[in-house]
Tab-separated table of C-alpha atoms and ligand atoms in Angstrom:
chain	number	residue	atom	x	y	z
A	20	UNK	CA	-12.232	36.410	10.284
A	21	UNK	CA	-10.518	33.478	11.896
A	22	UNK	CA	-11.552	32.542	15.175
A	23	UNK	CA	-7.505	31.829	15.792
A	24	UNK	CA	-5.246	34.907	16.542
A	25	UNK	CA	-2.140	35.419	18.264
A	26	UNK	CA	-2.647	39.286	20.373
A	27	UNK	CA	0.294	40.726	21.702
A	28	UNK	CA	2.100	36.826	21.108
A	29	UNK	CA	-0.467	34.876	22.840
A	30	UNK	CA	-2.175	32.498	20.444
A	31	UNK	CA	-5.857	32.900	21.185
A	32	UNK	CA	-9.149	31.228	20.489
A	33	UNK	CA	-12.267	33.532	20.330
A	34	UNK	CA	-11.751	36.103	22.925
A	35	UNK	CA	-9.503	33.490	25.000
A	36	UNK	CA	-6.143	32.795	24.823
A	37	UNK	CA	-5.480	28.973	24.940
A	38	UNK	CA	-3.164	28.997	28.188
A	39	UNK	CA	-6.023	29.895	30.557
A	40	UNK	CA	-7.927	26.995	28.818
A	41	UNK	CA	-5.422	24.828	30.129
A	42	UNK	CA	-4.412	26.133	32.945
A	43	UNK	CA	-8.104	25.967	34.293
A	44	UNK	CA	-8.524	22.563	32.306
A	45	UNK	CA	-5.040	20.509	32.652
A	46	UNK	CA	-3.374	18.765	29.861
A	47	UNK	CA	-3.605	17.116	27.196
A	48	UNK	CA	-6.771	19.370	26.112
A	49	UNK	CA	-9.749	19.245	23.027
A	50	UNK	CA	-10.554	22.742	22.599
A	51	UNK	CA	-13.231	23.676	19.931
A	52	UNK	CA	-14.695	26.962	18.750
A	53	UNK	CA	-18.072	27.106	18.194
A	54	UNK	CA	-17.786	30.027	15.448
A	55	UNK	CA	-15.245	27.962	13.456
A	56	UNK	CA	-17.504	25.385	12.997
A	57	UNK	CA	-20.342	27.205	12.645
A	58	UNK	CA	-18.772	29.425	9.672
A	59	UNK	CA	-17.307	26.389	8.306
A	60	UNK	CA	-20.565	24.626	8.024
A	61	UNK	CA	-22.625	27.801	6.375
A	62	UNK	CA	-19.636	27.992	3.812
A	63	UNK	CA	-20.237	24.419	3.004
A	64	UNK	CA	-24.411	25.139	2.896
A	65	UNK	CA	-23.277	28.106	0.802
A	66	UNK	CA	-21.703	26.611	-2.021
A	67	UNK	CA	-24.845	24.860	-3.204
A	68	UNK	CA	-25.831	28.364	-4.079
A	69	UNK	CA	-29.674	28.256	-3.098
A	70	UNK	CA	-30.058	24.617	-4.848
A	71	UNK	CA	-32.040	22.909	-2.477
A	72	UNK	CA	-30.717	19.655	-1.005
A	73	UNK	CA	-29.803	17.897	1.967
A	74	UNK	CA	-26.327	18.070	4.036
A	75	UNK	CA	-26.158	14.890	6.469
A	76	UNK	CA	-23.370	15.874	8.837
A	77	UNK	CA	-20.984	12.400	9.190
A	78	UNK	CA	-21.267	11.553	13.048
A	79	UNK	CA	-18.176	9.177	12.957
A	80	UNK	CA	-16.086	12.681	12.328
A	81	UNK	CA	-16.445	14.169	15.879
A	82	UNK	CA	-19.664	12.898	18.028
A	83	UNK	CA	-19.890	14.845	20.756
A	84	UNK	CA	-22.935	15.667	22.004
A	85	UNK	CA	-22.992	19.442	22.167
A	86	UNK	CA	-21.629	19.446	18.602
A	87	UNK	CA	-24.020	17.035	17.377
A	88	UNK	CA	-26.459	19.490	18.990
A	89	UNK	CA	-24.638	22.621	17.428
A	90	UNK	CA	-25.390	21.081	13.834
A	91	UNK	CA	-28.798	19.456	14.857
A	92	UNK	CA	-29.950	22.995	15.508
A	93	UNK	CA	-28.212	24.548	12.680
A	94	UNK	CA	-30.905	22.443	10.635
A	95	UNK	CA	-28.534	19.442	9.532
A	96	UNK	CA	-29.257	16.146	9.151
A	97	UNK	CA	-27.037	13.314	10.476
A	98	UNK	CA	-25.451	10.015	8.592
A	99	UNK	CA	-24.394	7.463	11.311
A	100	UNK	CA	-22.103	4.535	11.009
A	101	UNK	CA	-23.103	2.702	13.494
A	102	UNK	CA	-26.244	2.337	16.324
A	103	UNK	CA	-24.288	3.912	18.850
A	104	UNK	CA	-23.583	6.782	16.354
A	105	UNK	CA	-27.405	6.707	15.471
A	106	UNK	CA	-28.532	6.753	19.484
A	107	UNK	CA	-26.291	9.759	20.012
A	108	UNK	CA	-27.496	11.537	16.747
A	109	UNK	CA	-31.213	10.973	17.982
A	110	UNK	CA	-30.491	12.293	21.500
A	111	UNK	CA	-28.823	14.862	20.368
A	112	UNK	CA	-31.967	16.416	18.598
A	113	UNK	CA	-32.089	15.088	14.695
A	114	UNK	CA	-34.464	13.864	13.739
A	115	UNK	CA	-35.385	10.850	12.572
A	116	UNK	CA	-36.363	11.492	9.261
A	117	UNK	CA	-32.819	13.407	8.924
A	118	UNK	CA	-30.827	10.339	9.431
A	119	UNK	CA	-29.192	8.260	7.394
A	120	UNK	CA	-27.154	4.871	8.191
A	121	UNK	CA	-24.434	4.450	5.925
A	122	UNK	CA	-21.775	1.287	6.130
A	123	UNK	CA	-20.215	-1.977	5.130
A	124	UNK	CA	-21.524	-3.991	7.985
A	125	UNK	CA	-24.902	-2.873	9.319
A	126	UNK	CA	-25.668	-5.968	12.699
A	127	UNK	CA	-29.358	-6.798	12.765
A	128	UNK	CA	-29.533	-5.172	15.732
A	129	UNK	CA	-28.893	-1.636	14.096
A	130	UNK	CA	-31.227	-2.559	11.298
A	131	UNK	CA	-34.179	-3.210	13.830
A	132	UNK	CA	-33.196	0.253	16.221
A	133	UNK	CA	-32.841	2.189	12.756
A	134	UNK	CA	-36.221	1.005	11.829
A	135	UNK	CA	-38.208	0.835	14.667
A	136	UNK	CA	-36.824	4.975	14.908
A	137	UNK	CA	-38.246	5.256	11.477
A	138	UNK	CA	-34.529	7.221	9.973
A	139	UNK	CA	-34.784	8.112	6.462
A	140	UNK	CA	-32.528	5.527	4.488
A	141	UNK	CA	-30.054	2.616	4.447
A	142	UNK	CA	-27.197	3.274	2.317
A	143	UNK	CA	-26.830	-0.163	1.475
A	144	UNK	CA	-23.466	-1.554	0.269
A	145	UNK	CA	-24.070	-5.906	-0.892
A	146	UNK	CA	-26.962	-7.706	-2.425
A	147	UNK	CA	-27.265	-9.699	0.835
A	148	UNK	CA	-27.684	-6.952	3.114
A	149	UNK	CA	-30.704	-5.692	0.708
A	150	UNK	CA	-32.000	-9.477	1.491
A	151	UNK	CA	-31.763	-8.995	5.020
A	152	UNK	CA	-32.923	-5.417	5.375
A	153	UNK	CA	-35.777	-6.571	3.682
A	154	UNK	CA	-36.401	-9.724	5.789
A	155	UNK	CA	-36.342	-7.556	9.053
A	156	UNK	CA	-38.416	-4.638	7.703
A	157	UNK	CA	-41.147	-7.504	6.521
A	158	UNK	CA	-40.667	-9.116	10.046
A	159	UNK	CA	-41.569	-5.340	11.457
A	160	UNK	CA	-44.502	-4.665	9.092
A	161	UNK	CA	-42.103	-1.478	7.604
A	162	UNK	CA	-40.632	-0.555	4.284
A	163	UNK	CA	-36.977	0.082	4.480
A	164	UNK	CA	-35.934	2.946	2.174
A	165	UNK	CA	-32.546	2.007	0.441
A	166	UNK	CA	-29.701	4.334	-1.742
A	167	UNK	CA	-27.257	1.954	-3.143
A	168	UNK	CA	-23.567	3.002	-2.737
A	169	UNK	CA	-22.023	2.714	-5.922
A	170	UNK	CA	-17.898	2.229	-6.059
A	171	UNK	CA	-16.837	4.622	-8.983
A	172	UNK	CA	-13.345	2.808	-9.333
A	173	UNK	CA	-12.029	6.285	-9.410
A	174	UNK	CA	-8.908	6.991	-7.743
A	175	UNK	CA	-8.932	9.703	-4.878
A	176	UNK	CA	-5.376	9.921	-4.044
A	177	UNK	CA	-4.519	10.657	-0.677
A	178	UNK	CA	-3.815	7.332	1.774
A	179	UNK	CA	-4.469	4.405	1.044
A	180	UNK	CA	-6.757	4.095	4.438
A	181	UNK	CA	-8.919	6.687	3.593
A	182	UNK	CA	-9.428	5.980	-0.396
A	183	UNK	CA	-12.771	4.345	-0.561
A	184	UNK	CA	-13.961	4.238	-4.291
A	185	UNK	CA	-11.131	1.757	-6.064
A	186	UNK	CA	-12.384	-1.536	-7.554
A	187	UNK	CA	-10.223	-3.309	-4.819
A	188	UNK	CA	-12.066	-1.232	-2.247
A	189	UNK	CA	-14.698	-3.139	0.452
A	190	UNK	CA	-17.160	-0.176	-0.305
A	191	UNK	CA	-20.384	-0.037	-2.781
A	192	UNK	CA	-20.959	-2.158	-5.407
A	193	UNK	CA	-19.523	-2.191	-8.746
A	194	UNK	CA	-21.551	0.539	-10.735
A	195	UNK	CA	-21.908	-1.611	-13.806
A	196	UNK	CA	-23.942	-3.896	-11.451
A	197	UNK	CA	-25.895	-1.418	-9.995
A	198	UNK	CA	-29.329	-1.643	-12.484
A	199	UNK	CA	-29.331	-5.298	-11.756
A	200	UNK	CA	-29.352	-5.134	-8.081
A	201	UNK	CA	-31.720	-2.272	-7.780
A	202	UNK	CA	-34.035	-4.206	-10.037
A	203	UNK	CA	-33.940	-7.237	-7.963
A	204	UNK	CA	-34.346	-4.952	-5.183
A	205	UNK	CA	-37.515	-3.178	-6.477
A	206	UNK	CA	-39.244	-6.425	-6.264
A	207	UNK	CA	-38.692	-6.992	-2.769
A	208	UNK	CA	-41.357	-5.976	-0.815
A	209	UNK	CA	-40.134	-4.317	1.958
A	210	UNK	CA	-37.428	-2.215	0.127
A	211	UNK	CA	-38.131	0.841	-1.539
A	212	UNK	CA	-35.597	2.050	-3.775
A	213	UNK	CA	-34.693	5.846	-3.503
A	214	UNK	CA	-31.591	6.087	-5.263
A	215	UNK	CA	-28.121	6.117	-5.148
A	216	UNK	CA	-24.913	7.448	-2.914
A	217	UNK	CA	-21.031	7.483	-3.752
A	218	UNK	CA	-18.162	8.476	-1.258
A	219	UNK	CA	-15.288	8.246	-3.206
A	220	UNK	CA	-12.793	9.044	-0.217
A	221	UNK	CA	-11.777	11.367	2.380
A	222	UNK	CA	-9.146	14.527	2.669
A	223	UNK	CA	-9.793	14.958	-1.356
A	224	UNK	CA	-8.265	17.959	-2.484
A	225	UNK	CA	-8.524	18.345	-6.417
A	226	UNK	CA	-11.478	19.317	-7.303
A	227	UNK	CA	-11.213	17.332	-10.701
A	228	UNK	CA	-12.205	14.657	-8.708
A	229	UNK	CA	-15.348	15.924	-7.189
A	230	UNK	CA	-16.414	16.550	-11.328
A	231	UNK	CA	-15.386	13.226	-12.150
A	232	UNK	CA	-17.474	11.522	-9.448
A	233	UNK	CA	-20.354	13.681	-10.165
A	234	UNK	CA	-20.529	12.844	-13.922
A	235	UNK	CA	-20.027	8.835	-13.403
A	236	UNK	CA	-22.850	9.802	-10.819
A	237	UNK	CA	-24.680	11.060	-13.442
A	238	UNK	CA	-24.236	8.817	-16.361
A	239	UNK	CA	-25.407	5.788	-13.735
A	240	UNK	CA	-27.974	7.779	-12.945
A	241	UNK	CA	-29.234	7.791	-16.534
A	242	UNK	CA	-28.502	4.014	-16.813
A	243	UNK	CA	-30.417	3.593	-14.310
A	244	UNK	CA	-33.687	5.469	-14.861
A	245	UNK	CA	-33.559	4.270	-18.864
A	246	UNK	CA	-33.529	0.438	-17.079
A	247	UNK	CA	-36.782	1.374	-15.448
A	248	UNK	CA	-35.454	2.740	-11.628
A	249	UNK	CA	-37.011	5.989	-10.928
A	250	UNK	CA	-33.958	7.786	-8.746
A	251	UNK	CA	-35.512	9.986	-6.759
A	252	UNK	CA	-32.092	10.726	-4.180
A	253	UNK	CA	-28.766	11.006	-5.118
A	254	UNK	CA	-26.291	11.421	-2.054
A	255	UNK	CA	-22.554	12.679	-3.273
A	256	UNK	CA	-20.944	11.928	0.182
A	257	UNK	CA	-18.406	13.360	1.634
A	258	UNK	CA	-14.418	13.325	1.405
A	259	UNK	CA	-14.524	17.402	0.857
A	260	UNK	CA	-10.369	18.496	1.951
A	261	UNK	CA	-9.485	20.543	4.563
A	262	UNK	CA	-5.809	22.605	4.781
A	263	UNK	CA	-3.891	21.645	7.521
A	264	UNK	CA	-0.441	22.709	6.420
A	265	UNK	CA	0.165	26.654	6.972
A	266	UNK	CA	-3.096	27.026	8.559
A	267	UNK	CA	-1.849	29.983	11.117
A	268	UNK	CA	-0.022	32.524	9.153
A	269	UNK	CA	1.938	34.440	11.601
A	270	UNK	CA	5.297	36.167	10.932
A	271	UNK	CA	6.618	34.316	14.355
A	272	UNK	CA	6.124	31.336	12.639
A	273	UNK	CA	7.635	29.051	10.119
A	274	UNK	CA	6.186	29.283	6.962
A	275	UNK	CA	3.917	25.956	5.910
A	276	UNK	CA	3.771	25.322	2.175
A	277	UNK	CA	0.511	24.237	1.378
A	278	UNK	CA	0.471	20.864	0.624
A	279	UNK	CA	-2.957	20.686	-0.460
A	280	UNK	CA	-4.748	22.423	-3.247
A	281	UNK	CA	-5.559	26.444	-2.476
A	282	UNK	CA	-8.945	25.225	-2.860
A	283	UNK	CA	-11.297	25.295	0.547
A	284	UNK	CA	-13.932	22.425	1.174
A	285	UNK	CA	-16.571	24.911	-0.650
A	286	UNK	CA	-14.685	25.093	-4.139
A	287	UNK	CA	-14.152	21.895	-3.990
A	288	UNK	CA	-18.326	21.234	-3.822
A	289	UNK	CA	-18.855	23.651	-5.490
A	290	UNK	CA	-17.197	21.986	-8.909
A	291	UNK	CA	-19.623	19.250	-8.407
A	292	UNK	CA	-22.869	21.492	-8.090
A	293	UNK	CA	-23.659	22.297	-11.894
A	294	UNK	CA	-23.663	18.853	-12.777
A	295	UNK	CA	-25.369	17.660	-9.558
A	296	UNK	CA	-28.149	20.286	-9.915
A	297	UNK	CA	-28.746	18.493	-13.447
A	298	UNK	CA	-29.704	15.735	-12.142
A	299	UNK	CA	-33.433	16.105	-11.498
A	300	UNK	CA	-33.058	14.651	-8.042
A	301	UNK	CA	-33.344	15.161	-4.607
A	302	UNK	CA	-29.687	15.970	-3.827
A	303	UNK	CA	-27.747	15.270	-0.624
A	304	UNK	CA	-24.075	15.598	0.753
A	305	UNK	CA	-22.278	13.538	3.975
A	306	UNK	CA	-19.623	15.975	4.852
A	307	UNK	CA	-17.702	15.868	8.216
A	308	UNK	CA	-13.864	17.374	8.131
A	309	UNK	CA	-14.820	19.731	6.327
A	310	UNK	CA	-17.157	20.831	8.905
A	311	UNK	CA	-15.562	20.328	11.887
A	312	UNK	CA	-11.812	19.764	11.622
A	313	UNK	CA	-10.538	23.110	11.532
A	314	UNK	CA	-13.151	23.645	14.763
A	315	UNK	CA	-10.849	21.618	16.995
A	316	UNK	CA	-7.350	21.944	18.294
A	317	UNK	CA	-5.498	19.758	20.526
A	318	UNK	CA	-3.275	21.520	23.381
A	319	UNK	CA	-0.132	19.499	24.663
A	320	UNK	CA	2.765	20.564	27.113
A	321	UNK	CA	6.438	20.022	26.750
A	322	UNK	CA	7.336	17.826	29.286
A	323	UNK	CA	11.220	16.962	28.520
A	324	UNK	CA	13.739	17.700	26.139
A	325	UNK	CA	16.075	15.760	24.323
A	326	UNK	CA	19.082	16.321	22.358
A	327	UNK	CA	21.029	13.462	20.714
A	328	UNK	CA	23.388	13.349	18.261
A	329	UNK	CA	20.323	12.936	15.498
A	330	UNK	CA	18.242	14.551	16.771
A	331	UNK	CA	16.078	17.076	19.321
A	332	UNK	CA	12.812	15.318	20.659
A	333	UNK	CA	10.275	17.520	22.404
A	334	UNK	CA	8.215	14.705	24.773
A	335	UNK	CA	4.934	15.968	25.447
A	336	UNK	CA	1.917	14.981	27.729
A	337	UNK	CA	-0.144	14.172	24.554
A	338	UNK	CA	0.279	11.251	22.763
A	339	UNK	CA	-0.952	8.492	19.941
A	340	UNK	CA	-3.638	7.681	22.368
A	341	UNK	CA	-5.576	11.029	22.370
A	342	UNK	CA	-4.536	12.186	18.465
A	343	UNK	CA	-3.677	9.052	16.623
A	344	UNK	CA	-3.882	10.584	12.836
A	345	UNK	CA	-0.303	11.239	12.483
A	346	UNK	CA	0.812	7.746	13.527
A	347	UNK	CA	-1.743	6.260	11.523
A	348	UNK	CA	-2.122	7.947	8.400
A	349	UNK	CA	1.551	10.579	8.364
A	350	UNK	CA	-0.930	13.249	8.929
A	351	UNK	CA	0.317	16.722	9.021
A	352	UNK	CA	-0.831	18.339	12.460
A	353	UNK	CA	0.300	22.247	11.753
A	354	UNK	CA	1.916	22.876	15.807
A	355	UNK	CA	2.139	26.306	17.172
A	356	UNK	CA	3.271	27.480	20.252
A	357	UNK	CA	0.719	29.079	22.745
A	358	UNK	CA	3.022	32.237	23.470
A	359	UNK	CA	5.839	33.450	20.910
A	360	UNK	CA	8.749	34.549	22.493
A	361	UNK	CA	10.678	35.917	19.341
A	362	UNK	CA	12.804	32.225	19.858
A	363	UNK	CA	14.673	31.059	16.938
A	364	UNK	CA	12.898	28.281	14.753
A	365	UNK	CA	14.574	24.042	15.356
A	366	UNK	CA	13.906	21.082	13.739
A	367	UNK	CA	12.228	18.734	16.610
A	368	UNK	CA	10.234	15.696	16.751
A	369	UNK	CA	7.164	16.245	18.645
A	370	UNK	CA	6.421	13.063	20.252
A	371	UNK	CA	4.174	11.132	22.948
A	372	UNK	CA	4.936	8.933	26.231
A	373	UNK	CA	4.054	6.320	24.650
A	374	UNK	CA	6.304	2.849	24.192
A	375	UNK	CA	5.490	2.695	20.288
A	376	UNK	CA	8.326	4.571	17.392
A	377	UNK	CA	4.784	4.818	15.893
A	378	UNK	CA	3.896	7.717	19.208
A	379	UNK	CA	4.838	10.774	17.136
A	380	UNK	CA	2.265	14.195	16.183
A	381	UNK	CA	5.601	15.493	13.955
A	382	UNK	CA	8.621	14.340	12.580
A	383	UNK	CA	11.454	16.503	11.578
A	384	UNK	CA	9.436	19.867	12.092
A	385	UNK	CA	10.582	23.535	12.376
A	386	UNK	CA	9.186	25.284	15.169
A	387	UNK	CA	9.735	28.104	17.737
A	388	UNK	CA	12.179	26.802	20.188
A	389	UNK	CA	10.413	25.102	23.083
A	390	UNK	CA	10.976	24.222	26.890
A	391	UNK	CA	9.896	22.333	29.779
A	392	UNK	CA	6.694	23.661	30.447
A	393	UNK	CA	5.701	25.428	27.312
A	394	UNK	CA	2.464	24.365	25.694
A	395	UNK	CA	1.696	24.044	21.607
A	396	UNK	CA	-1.480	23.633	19.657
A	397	UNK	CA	-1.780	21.165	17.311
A	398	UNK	CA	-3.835	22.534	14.615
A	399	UNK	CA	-7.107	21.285	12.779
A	400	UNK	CA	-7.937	18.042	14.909
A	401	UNK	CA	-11.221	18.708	15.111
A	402	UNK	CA	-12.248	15.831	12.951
A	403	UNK	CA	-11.274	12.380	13.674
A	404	UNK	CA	-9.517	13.112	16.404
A	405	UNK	CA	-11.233	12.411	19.651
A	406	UNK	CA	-13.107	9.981	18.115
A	407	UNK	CA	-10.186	7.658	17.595
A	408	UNK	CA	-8.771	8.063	20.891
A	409	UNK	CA	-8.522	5.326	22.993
A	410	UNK	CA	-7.037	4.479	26.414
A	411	UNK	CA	-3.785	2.483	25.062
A	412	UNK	CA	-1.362	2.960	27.643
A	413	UNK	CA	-3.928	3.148	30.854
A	414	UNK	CA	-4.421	6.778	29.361
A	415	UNK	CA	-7.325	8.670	30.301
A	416	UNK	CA	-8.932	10.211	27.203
A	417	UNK	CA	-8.173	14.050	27.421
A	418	UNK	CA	-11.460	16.734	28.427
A	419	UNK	CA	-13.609	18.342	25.808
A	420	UNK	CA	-13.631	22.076	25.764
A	421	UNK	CA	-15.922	24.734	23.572
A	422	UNK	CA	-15.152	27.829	23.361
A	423	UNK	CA	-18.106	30.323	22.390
A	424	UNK	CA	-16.679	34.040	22.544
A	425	UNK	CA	-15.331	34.824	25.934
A	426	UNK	CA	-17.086	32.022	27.824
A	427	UNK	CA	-16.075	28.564	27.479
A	428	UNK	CA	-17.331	25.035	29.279
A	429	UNK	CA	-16.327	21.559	29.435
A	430	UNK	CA	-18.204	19.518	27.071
A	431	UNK	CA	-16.579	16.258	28.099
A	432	UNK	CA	-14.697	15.638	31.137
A	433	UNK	CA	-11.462	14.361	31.144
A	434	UNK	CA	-11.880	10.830	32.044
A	435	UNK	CA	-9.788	9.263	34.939
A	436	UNK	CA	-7.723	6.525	36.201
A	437	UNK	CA	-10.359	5.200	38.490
A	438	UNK	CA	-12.825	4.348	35.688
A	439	UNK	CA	-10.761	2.997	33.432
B	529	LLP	N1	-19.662	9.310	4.229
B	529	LLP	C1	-19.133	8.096	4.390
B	529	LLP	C2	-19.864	6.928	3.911
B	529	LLP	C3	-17.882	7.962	5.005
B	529	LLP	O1	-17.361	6.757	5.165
B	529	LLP	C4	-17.195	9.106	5.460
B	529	LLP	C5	-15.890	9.005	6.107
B	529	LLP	C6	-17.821	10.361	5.289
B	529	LLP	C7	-19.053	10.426	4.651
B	529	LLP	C8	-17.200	11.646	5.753
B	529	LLP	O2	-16.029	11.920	5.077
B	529	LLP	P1	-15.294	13.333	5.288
B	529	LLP	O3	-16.180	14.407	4.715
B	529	LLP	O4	-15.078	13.506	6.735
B	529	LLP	O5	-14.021	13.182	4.550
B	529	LLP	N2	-10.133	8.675	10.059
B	529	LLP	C9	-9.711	9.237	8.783
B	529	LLP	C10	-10.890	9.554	7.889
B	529	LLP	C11	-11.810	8.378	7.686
B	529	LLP	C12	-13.019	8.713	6.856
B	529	LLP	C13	-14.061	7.659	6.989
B	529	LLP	N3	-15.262	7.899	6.259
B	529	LLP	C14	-8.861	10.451	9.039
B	529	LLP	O6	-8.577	10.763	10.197
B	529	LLP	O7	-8.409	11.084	8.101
């Protein structure tokens, strides 16, 4: 059952409704529930169907601590972006040999801390950084274990930003160069070539896809091991889509067409598991939306509205600043208000403070009537949303909430003016 109800009108997370959290909390607010994710990330364990593997949770998707914890005691491992992102995965409890590092642009600084911590692999991503992983590891007296990401050239859809795997893309190498690379590799001495990873994109939602990247996985894969590379790992990635539009079903509120597919994060991974379990490999996964988005909700109050001849603006206290995925990508944020009062639906713009046109959550949106004062959730922002908010404006970054049940704590504070 959803951890998100509306009883008797008031919109509800766990056993409490979402106006205490603020009143008690202030405004703009993160709220997560810790069953959400929880369920979300056994559904995605789930549709391996018993095939064993590993599931490195992406850090760069939401990396706060107690989450990190959340998943580091669920039994997940961790792929990190960056050192910060590995320090914060480490404190928060995974362990070492459950990390992975994964990016474009890996600083010899992270290569040292990621070594001298002993993770598990480098997903490594140009012939040069193979040279200097293996210069460093020799340097420290290691072995650096290395998957090669491999760009598919398959298109994703979705925006532009968040399509990794075209030819054009600064991501992987070209598969048909991949035997080559891993061969020169191999004779390095301080490499020790595990396999490969794709990532073909993010907020996928045809599961055609996922098949597609799994059998050019799988033909390299053969390439590979008939040009003498025995690929032990294969790592699939992440990019698993989420629904955000029509995510509350309620009959107070508009009705949402799903833009994306009917099909959850699960089916989606679950097209890909047949032909991943052929592959004779150790198998792994870098999900993060898919674990955590639909976890997280951002709470904003209307401060002012507007009426002009085009149109009605709601101004709220939240803005580009704390949620920036509808500015930057046209991201649908579902928004529902925190108490229905049987008002009759109007097509607003939901916007921020902010001195940008860009300062928007929702353009052109039908939604329960709203006043001065009244408070909406926007839906799904548990991924990628916190983690891209910044202080633009001389904006303290909003508090972190979790919600477990009936009892709920602060898991970040709201940050103020004074240490900005
Ligand atoms: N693995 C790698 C190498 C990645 O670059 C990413 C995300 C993931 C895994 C996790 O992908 P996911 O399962 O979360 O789709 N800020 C954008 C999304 C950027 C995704 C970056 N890479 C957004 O708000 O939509």
């Amino acid at each position: 059952m959803s951890a998100y109800t509306y009883r008797d009108n008031v919109f509800t997370v766990e056993d409490v409704p979402f106006a205490e959290l603020a009143g008690t909390y202030g405004s703009p607010l993160y709220v997560y529930s810790k069953k959400t994710i929880l369920d979300d990330m056994r559904r995605i364990e789930a549709a391996f169907d018993g095939m064993p593997h590993t599931t490195y949770y992406a850090v760069k998707a939401n990396a706060n601590g107690q989450i990190l914890r959340l998943l580091a005691e669920a039994g997940l491992g961790a792929d990190v972006g960056s050192g910060g992102e590995l320090f914060l995965a480490l404190r928060a409890g995974f362990p070492a040999s459950k990390i992975t590092f994964s990016g474009v642009g890996k600083r010899d600084d992270e290569i040292t801390y990621a070594l001298e911590q002993d993770i598990y692999a480098f997903y490594v991503e140009s012939v040069q950084e193979i040279g200097v992983l293996n210069q460093i590891a020799g340097s420290m007296g290691k072995r650096a274990r290395i998957l090669l990401r491999v760009n598919l050239d398959i298109d994703a859809g979705g925006h532009a930003y968040v399509s990794t795997s075209l030819r054009h893309n600064k991501f992987g190498l070209p598969h048909a160069k991949a035997l080559e690379v891993l061969q020169h590799a191999q004779s390095l001495p301080h490499i020790d070539v595990r396999g490969i990873h794709s990532h073909v994109g993010s907020q996928i939602t045809k599961s055609a896809i996922f098949v597609k990247a799994a059998e050019a996985v799988a033909a390299i894969v053969q390439r590979l091991r008939d040009g003498g590379i025995a690929v032990q790992d294969v790592d699939f990635g992440g990019g698993f889509g989420i629904q955000y539009h029509g995510f509350i079903r309620h009959r107070g509120l508009p009705v949402e067409h799903a833009e994306e597919a009917h099909l959850t994060s699960t089916e989606l991974l679950r097209a890909a598991v047949p032909t991943l379990r052929k592959l004779n490999a150790s198998i792994s996964i870098q999900p993060g939306r898919a674990i955590v988005a639909h976890g997280g909700v951002l709470l904003t109050k209307v401060l002012y509205r507007k009426e002009t001849e085009e149109k009605t603006f709601l101004i709220v206290d939240g803005a580009m600043n704390d949620l920036i995925r509808p500015a930057l990508y046209h991201s649908h944020h579902q928004i529902v208000p925190l108490l229905l009062t049987g008002a009759p639906y109007e097509t607003v713009d939901v916007v921020g403070p902010i001195c940008e046109s860009g300062d928007f959550f929702a353009n052109d949106r039908r939604v329960p009537r709203m006043q001065r004062g009244d408070m909406m959730a926007l839906m799904c922002a548990g991924a990628y949303g916190y983690v891209q908010a910044s202080n633009y404006n001389a904006r303290p970054r909003p508090a972190e909430i979790m919600v477990d049940g009936a009892s709920h704590s602060v898991i970040r504070p709201r940050e103020s003016i004074e240490t900005l």
